[in-house]
Coordinates of C-alpha atoms and ligand atoms in Angstrom, one line a residue:
X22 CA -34.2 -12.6 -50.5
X23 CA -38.0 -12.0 -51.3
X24 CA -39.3 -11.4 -54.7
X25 CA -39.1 -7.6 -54.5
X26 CA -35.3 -7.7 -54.1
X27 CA -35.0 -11.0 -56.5
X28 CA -36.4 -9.2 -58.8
X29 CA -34.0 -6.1 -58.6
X30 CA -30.5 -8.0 -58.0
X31 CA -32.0 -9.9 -61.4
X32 CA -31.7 -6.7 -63.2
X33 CA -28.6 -5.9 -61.7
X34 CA -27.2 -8.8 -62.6
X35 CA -28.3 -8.5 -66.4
X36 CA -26.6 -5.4 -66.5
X37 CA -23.2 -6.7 -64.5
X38 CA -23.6 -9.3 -67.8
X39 CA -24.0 -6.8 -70.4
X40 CA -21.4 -4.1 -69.3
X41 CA -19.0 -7.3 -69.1
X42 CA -19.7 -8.6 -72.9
X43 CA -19.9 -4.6 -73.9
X44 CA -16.0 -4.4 -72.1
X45 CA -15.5 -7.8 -73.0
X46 CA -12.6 -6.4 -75.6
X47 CA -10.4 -4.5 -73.1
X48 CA -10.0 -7.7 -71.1
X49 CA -7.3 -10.1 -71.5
X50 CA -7.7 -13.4 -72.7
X51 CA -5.5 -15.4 -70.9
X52 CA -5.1 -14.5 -66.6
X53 CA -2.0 -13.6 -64.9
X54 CA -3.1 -16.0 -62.2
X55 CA -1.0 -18.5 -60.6
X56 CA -2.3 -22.0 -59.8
X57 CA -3.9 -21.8 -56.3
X58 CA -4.1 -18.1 -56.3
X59 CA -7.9 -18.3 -55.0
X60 CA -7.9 -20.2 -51.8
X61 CA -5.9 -17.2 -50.0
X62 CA -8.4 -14.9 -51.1
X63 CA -11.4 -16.2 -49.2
X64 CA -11.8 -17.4 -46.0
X65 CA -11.0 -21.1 -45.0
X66 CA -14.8 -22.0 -43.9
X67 CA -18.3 -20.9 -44.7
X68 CA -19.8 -17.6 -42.5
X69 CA -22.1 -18.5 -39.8
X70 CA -24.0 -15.1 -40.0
X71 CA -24.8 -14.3 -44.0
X72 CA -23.2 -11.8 -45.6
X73 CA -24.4 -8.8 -47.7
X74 CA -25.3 -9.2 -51.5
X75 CA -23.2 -6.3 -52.1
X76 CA -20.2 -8.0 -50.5
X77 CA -20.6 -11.1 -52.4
X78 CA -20.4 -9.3 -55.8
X79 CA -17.4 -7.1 -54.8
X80 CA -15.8 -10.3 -54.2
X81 CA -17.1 -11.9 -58.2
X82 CA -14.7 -8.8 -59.0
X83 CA -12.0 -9.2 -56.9
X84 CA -11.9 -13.1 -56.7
X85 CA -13.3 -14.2 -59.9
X86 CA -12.6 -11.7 -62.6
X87 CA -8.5 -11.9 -62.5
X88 CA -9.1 -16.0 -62.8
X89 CA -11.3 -15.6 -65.8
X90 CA -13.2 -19.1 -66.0
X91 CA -10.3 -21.3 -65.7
X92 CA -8.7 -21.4 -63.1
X93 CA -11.2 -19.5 -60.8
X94 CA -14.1 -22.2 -61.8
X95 CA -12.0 -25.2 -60.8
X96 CA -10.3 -23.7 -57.7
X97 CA -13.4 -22.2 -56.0
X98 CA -15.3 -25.7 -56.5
X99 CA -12.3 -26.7 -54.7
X100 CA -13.0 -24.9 -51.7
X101 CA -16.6 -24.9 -52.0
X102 CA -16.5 -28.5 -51.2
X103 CA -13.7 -28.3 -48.3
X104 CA -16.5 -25.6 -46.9
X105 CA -19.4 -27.8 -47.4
X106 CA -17.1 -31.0 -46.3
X107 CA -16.6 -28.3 -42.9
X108 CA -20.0 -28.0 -42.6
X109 CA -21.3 -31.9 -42.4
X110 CA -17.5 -32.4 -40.1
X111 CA -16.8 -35.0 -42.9
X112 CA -13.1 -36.5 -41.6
X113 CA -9.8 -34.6 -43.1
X114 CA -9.2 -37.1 -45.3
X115 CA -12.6 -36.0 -47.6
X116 CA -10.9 -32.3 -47.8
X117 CA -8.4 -31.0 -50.3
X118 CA -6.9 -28.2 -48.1
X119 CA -4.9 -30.3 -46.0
X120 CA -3.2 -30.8 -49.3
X121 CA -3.6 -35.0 -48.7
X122 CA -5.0 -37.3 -51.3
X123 CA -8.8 -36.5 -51.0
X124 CA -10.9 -33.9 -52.0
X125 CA -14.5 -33.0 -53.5
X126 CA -16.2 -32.0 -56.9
X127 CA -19.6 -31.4 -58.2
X128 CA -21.4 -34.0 -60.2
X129 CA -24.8 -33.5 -61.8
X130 CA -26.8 -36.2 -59.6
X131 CA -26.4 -38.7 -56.8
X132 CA -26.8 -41.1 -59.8
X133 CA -23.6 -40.1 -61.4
X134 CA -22.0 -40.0 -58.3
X135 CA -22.9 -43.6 -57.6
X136 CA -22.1 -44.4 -61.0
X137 CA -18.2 -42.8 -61.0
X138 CA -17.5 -44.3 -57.5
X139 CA -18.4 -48.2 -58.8
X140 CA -16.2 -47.6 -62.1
X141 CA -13.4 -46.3 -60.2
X142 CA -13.9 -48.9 -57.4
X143 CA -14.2 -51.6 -60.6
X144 CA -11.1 -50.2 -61.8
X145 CA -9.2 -50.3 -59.0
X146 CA -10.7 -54.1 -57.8
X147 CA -9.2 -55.1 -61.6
X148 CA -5.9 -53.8 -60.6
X149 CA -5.3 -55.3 -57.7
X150 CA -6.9 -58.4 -58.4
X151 CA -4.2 -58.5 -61.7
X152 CA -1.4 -57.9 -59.8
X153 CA -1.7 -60.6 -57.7
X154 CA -3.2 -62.9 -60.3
X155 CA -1.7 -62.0 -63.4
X156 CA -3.1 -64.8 -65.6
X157 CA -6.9 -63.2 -64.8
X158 CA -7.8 -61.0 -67.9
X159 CA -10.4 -58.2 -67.4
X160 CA -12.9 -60.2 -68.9
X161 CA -12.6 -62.9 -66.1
X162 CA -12.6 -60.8 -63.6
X163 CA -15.7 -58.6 -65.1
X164 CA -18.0 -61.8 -65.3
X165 CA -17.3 -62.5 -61.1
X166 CA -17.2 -58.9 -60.1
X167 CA -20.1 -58.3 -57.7
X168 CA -21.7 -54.6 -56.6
X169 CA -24.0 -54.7 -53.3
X170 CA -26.8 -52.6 -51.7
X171 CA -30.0 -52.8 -49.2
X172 CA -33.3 -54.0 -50.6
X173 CA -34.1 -49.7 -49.9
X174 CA -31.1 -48.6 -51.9
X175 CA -32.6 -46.1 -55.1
X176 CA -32.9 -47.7 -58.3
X177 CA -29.8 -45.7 -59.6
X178 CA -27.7 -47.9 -57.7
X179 CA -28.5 -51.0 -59.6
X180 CA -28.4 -49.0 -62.6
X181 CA -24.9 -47.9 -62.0
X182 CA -24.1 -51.7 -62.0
X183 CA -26.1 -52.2 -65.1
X184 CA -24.2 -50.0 -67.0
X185 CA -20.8 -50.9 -65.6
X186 CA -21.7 -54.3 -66.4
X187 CA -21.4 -55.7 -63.6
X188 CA -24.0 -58.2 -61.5
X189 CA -26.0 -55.9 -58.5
X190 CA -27.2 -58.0 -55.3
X191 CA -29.9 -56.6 -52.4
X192 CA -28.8 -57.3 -49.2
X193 CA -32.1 -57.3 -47.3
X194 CA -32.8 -54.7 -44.6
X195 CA -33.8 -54.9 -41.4
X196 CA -36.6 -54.0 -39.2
X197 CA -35.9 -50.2 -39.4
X198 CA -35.1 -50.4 -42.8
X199 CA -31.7 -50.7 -42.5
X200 CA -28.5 -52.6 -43.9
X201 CA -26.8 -54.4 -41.1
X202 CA -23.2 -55.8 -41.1
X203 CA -24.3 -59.5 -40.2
X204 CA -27.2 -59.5 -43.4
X205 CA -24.1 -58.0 -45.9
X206 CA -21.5 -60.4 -44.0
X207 CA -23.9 -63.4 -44.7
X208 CA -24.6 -62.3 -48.6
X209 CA -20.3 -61.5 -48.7
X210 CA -19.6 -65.2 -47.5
X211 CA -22.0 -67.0 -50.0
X212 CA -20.9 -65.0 -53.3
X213 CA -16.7 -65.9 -52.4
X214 CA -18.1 -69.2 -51.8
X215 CA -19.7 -69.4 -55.1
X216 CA -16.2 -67.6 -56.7
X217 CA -17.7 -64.7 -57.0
X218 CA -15.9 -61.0 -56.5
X219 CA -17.8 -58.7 -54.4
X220 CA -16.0 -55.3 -55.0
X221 CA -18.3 -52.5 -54.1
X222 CA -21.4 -51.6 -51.5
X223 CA -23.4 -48.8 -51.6
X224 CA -24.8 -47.8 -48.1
X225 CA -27.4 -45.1 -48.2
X226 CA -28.1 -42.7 -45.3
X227 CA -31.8 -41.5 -46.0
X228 CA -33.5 -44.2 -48.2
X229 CA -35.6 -42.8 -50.6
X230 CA -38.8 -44.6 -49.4
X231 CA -38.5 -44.3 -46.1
X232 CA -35.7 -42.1 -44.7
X233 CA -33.8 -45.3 -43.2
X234 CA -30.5 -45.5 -42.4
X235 CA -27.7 -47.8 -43.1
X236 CA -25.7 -48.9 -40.1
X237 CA -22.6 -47.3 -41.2
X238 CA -20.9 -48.0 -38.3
X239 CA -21.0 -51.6 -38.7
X240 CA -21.0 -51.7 -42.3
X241 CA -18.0 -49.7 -42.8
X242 CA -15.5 -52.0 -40.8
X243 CA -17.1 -54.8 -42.8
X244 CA -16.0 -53.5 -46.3
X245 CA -12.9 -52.0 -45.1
X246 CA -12.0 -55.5 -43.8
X247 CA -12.8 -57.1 -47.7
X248 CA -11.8 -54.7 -49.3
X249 CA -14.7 -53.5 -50.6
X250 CA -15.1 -50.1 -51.9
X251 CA -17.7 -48.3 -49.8
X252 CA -19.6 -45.3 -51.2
X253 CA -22.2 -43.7 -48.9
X254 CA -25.1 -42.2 -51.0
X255 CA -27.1 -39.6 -48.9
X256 CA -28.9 -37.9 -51.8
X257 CA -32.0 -36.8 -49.6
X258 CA -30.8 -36.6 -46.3
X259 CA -26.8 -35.5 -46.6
X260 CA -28.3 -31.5 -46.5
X261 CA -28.9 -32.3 -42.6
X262 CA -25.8 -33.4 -41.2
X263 CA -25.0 -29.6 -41.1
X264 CA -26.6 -29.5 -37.8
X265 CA -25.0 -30.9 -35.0
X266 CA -28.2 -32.7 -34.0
X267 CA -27.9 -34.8 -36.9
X268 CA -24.4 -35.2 -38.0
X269 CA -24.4 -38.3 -35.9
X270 CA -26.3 -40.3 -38.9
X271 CA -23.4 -39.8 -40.8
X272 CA -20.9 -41.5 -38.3
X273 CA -18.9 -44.4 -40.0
X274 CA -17.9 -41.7 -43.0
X275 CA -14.9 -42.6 -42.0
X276 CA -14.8 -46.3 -43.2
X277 CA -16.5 -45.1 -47.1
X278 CA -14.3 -44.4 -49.6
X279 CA -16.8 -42.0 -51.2
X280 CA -19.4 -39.9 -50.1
X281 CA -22.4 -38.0 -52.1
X282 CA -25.3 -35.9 -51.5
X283 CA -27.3 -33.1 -53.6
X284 CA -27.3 -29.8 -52.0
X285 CA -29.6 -29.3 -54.8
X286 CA -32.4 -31.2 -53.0
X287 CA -32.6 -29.7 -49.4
X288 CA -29.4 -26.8 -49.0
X289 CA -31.1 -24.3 -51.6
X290 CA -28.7 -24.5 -54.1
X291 CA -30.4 -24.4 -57.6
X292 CA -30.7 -27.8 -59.5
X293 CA -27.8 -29.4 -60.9
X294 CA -25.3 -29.4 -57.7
X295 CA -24.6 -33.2 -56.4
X296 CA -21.5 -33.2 -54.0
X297 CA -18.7 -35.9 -54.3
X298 CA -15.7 -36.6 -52.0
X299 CA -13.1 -39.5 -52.7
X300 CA -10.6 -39.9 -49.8
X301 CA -8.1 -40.7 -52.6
X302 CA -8.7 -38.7 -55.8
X303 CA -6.2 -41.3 -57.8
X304 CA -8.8 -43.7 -57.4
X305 CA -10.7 -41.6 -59.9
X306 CA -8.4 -39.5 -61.8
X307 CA -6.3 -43.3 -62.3
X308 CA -9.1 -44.6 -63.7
X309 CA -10.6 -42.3 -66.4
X310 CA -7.3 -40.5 -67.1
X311 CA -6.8 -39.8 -71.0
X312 CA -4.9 -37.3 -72.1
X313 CA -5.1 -36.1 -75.8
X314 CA -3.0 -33.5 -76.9
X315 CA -5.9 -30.9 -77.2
X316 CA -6.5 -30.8 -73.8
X317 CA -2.9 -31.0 -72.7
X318 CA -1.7 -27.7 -70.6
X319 CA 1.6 -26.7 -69.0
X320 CA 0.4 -27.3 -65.4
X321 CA -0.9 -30.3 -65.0
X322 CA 2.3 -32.6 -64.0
X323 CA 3.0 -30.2 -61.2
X324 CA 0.5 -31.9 -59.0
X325 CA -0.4 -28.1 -58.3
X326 CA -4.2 -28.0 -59.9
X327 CA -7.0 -30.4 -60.0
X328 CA -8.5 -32.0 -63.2
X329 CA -11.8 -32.3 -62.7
X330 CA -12.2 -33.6 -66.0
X331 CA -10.7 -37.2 -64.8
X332 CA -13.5 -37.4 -61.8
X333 CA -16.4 -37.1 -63.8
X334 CA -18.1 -38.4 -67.3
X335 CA -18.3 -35.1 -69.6
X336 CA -15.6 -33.1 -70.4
X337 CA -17.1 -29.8 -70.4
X338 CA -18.2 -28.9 -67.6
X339 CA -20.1 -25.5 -65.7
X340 CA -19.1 -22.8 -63.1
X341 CA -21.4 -24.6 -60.5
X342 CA -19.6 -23.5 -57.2
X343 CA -20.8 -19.7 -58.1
X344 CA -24.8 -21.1 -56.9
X345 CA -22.6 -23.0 -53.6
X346 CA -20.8 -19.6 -52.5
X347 CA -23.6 -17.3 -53.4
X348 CA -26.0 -19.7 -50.9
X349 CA -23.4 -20.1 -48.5
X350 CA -22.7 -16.7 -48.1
X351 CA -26.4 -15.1 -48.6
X352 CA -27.9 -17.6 -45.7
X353 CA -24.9 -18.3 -43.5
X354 CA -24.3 -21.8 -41.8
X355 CA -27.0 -20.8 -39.2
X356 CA -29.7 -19.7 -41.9
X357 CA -28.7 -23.0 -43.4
X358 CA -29.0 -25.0 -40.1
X359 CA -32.6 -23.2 -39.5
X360 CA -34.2 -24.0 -42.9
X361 CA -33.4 -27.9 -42.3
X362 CA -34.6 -27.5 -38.4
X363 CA -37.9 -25.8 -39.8
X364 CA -38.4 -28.3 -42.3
X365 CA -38.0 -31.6 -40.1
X366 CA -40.1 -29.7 -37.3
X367 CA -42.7 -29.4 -39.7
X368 CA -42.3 -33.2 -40.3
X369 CA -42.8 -34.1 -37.1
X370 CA -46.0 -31.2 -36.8
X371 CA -47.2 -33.7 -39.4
X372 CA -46.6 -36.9 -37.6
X373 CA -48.3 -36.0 -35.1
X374 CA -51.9 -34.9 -36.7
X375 CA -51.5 -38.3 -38.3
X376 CA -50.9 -40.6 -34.9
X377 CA -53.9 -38.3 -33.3
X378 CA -56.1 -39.7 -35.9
X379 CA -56.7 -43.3 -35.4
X380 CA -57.7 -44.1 -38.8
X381 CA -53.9 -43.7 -40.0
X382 CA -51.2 -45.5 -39.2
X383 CA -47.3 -43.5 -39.7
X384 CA -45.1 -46.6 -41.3
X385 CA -41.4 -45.7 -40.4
X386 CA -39.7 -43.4 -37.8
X387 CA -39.6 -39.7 -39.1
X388 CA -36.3 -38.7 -38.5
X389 CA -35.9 -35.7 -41.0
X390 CA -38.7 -34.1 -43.4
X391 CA -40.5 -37.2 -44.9
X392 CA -43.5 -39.2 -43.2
X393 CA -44.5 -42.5 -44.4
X394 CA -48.3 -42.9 -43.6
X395 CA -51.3 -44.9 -44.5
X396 CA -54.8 -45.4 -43.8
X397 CA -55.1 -48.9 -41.7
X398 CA -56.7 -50.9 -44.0
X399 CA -55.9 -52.7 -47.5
X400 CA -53.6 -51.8 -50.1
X401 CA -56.5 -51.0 -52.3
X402 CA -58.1 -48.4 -49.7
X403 CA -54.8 -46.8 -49.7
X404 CA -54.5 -46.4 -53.8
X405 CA -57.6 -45.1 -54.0
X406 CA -56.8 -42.7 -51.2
X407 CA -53.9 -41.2 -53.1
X408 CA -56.0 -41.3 -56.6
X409 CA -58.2 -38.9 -55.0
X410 CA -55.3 -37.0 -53.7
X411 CA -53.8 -36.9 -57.4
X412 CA -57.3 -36.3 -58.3
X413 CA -57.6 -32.9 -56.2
X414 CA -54.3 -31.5 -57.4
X415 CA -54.2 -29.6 -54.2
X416 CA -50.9 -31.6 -53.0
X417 CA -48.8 -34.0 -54.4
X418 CA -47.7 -37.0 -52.8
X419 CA -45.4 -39.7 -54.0
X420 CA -46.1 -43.2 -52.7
X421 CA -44.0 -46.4 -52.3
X422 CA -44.2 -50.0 -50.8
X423 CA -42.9 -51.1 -47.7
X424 CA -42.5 -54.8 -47.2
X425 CA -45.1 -55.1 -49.1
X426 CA -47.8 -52.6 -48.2
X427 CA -48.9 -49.4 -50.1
X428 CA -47.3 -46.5 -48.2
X429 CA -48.1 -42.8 -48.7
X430 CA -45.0 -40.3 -48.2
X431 CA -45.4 -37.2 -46.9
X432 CA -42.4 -34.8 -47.9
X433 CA -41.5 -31.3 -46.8
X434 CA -39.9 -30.3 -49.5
X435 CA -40.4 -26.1 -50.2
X436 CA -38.1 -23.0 -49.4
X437 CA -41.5 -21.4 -48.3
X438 CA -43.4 -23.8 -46.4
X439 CA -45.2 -22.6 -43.5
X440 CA -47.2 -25.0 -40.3
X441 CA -50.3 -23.3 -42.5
X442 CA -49.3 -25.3 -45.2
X443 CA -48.8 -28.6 -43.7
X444 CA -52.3 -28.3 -41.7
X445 CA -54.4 -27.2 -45.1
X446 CA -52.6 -30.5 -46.5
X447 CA -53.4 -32.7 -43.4
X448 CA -57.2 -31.2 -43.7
X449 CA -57.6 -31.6 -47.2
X450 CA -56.1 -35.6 -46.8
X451 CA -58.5 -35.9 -44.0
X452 CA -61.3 -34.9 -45.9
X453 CA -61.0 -37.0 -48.7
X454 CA -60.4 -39.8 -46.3
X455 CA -62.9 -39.5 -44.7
X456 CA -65.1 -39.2 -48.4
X457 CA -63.8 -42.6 -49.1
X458 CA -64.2 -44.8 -46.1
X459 CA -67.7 -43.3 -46.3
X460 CA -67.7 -44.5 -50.1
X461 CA -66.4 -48.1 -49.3
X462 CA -69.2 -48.9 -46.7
X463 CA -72.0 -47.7 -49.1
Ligands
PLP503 N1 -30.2 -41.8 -54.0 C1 -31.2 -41.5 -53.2 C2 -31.2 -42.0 -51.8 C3 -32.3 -40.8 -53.6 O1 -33.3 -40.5 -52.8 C4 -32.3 -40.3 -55.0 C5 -33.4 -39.5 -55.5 O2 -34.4 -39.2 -55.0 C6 -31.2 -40.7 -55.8 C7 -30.2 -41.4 -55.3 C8 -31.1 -40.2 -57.2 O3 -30.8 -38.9 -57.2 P1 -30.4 -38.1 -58.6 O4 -31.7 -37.7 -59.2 O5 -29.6 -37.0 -58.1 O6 -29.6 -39.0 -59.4

């Protein structure tokens, strides 16, 4: 959609608002709706080919309007994330359709995400551990209880440990960047030894320094085997395993007992829209269930509808599959699948200006749309670099540290970007390169 017709389905929509609040009288207040009524109504997968705007809204009137906001919100989020789950070939047990014991819902941010799995997986570790040691209170078991990711996991992982008050140990990467079963095994042996619990591991596909990737494959059999929860955070790089190319970075799903990434980052869905899927929703909804009788409705002991409100932190929460189907629908999985291709191709446009010049260095494989490059030389040379790339405000790089050294990161980040773009930004880094090494031998 360009700006022309953004700008006129805008207006459109203003109106489809107004006339609604103008009619809003001679609708009823409660729907006629049935509990699953929605999932017949559309089909079972995503369109490959998109479909017309015009389409899309007929179907806000037919689909949407009878459920009113509850249950149409809930039930289309529902299949929204079986579609997406389709998309990325996630195993059965992530979907709800099949009608098994998994299923998906939207969370604000790949740090709530993270955050929900460990208190569910803490949960569920107290449980069992009190039912076969029923003298250990909570509090015992809390002070032992410890959470696990690579030296490259994000911050937010820690965090989530922080405020679930448990302890949070680094398992240190490899080579690649990478978590490997025998460096976790190793850190797993010591903490039992020490009477420690380990409960939980995070393994992230597409670190956010580097774009490394957790051996999942050999992670996964590792926690299944301890009894670990394992959630897989792919914040970043989740967006790509829609193309056959890459799903095989996601292989080992199968062993986590969670999985997250944020279509909001890299499948053009507007910012907040973090996808979660649980292969056993009880995990969750057994965890965080209250029930007070203001928020008690005659459905919800006939296992027919979901509560969202028991797999998240707020209660309230917004209609945030509407942005999922409308983007599913306007760009097809193939206009999907071409806006990640174009992006990494443009990574790799990028990685290769940088190898031709032999003043830089590229730090890490570029597998998707990030590249992590310096100039060969000191740490020091390197800030100063990106201080004069701040400095400019032509581009915007974020940087990070790599065992150690000072790493510039390269990210392809923008609905519109064109090989123009990326070769204006390699010339203008170039150029102010070149102005410094000329500075530093003055
Ligand atoms: N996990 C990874 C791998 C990330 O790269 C990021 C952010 O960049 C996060 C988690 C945090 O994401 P959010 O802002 O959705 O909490």
């Amino acid at each position: 959609m360009d700006a022309t017709e953004f700008r006129r389905r805008g207006r459109e929509m203003v109106d489809y608002i107004a006339d609604y609040i103008e009619g809003i009288e001679g609708r009823q207040v409660y729907p006629d709706v049935e509990p699953g009524y929605l999932r017949p109504l559309i089909p079972s997968c995503a369109p490959q080919e998109p479909d017309a705007y015009e389409d899309i809204m007929k179907d806000v009137e037919k689909v949407i309007m009878p459920g009113a906001s509850s249950p149409a919100c809930t039930e289309l989020e529902t299949v929204m994330l079986d579609w997406l789950g389709k998309m990325l070939q996630l195993p059965e047990a992530f979907l709800a359709e099949k009608a098994g014991s998994g299923g998906g819902v939207i969370q604000g941010s790949a740090s709530e995400a993270t955050l929900m799995a460990l208190l569910a997986a803490r949960s569920r570790a107290t449980r069992h551990l009190q039912a076969t040691r029923p003298g250990l209170t909570e509090a015992a078991i809390m002070e032992k209880l410890v959470a696990y990711g690579s030296d490259q996991a994000h911050c937010s992982v820690e965090r989530a440990a922080l405020i679930g008050g448990v302890k949070f140990k680094a398992i240190p990467s490899d080579g690649k960047f990478a978590m490997r079963a025998s460096a976790l095994q190793e850190v797993l042996e010591r903490d039992k030894a020490a009477g420690l619990i380990p409960f939980f591991v995070v393994a992230t596909l597409g670190t956010t320094s580097c774009c490394s990737f957790d051996r999942l494959s050999e992670v996964g059999p590792v926690c299944n085997r301890e009894d670990l929860w394992l959630h897989v955070d792919a914040a970043y790089a989740g967006s790509a395993f829609i193309c056959p190319e890459f799903r095989h970075l996601l292989n080992g799903v199968e062993f986590a007992d969670s999985f997250n990434f944020n279509p909001h980052k890299w499948l053009l869905v507007n910012f907040d829209c973090s996808a979660m899927w649980v292969k056993k929703r009880v995990d969750l909804t057994g965890a965080f269930k209250l029930d007070p009788v203001y928020l008690q409705h005659s459905h919800q002991d006939s296992g027919l509808i979901t509560d969202y409100r028991h797999w998240q932190l707020p209660l309230g929460r917004r209609f945030r599959s509407l942005k999922m189907w409308f983007v599913f629908r306007m760009y097809g999985v193939k206009g999907l699948q071409a806006h990640i291709r174009k992006h990494v191709q443009l990574a790799h446009e990028f990685e290769s200006l940088v190898r031709q010049d032999p003043r830089f260095e590229v730090c890490a494989e570029v597998t998707l749309g990030l590249v992590c490059f310096r100039l060969k030389g000191s740490n020091k040379l390197n800030e100063d670099l990106l201080d004069r790339i701040s400095s400019a405000k032509k581009i915007h790089l974020v940087p990070c540290h790599l065992r150690g050294r000072f790493v510039l990161r390269f990210a392809i980040c923008a609905r519109t970007v064109e090989p123009a773009h990326v070769q204006q930004a390699w010339a203008h880094i170039q150029t102010l390169a070149s102005a410094l090494l000329e500075a530093a031998q003055e």
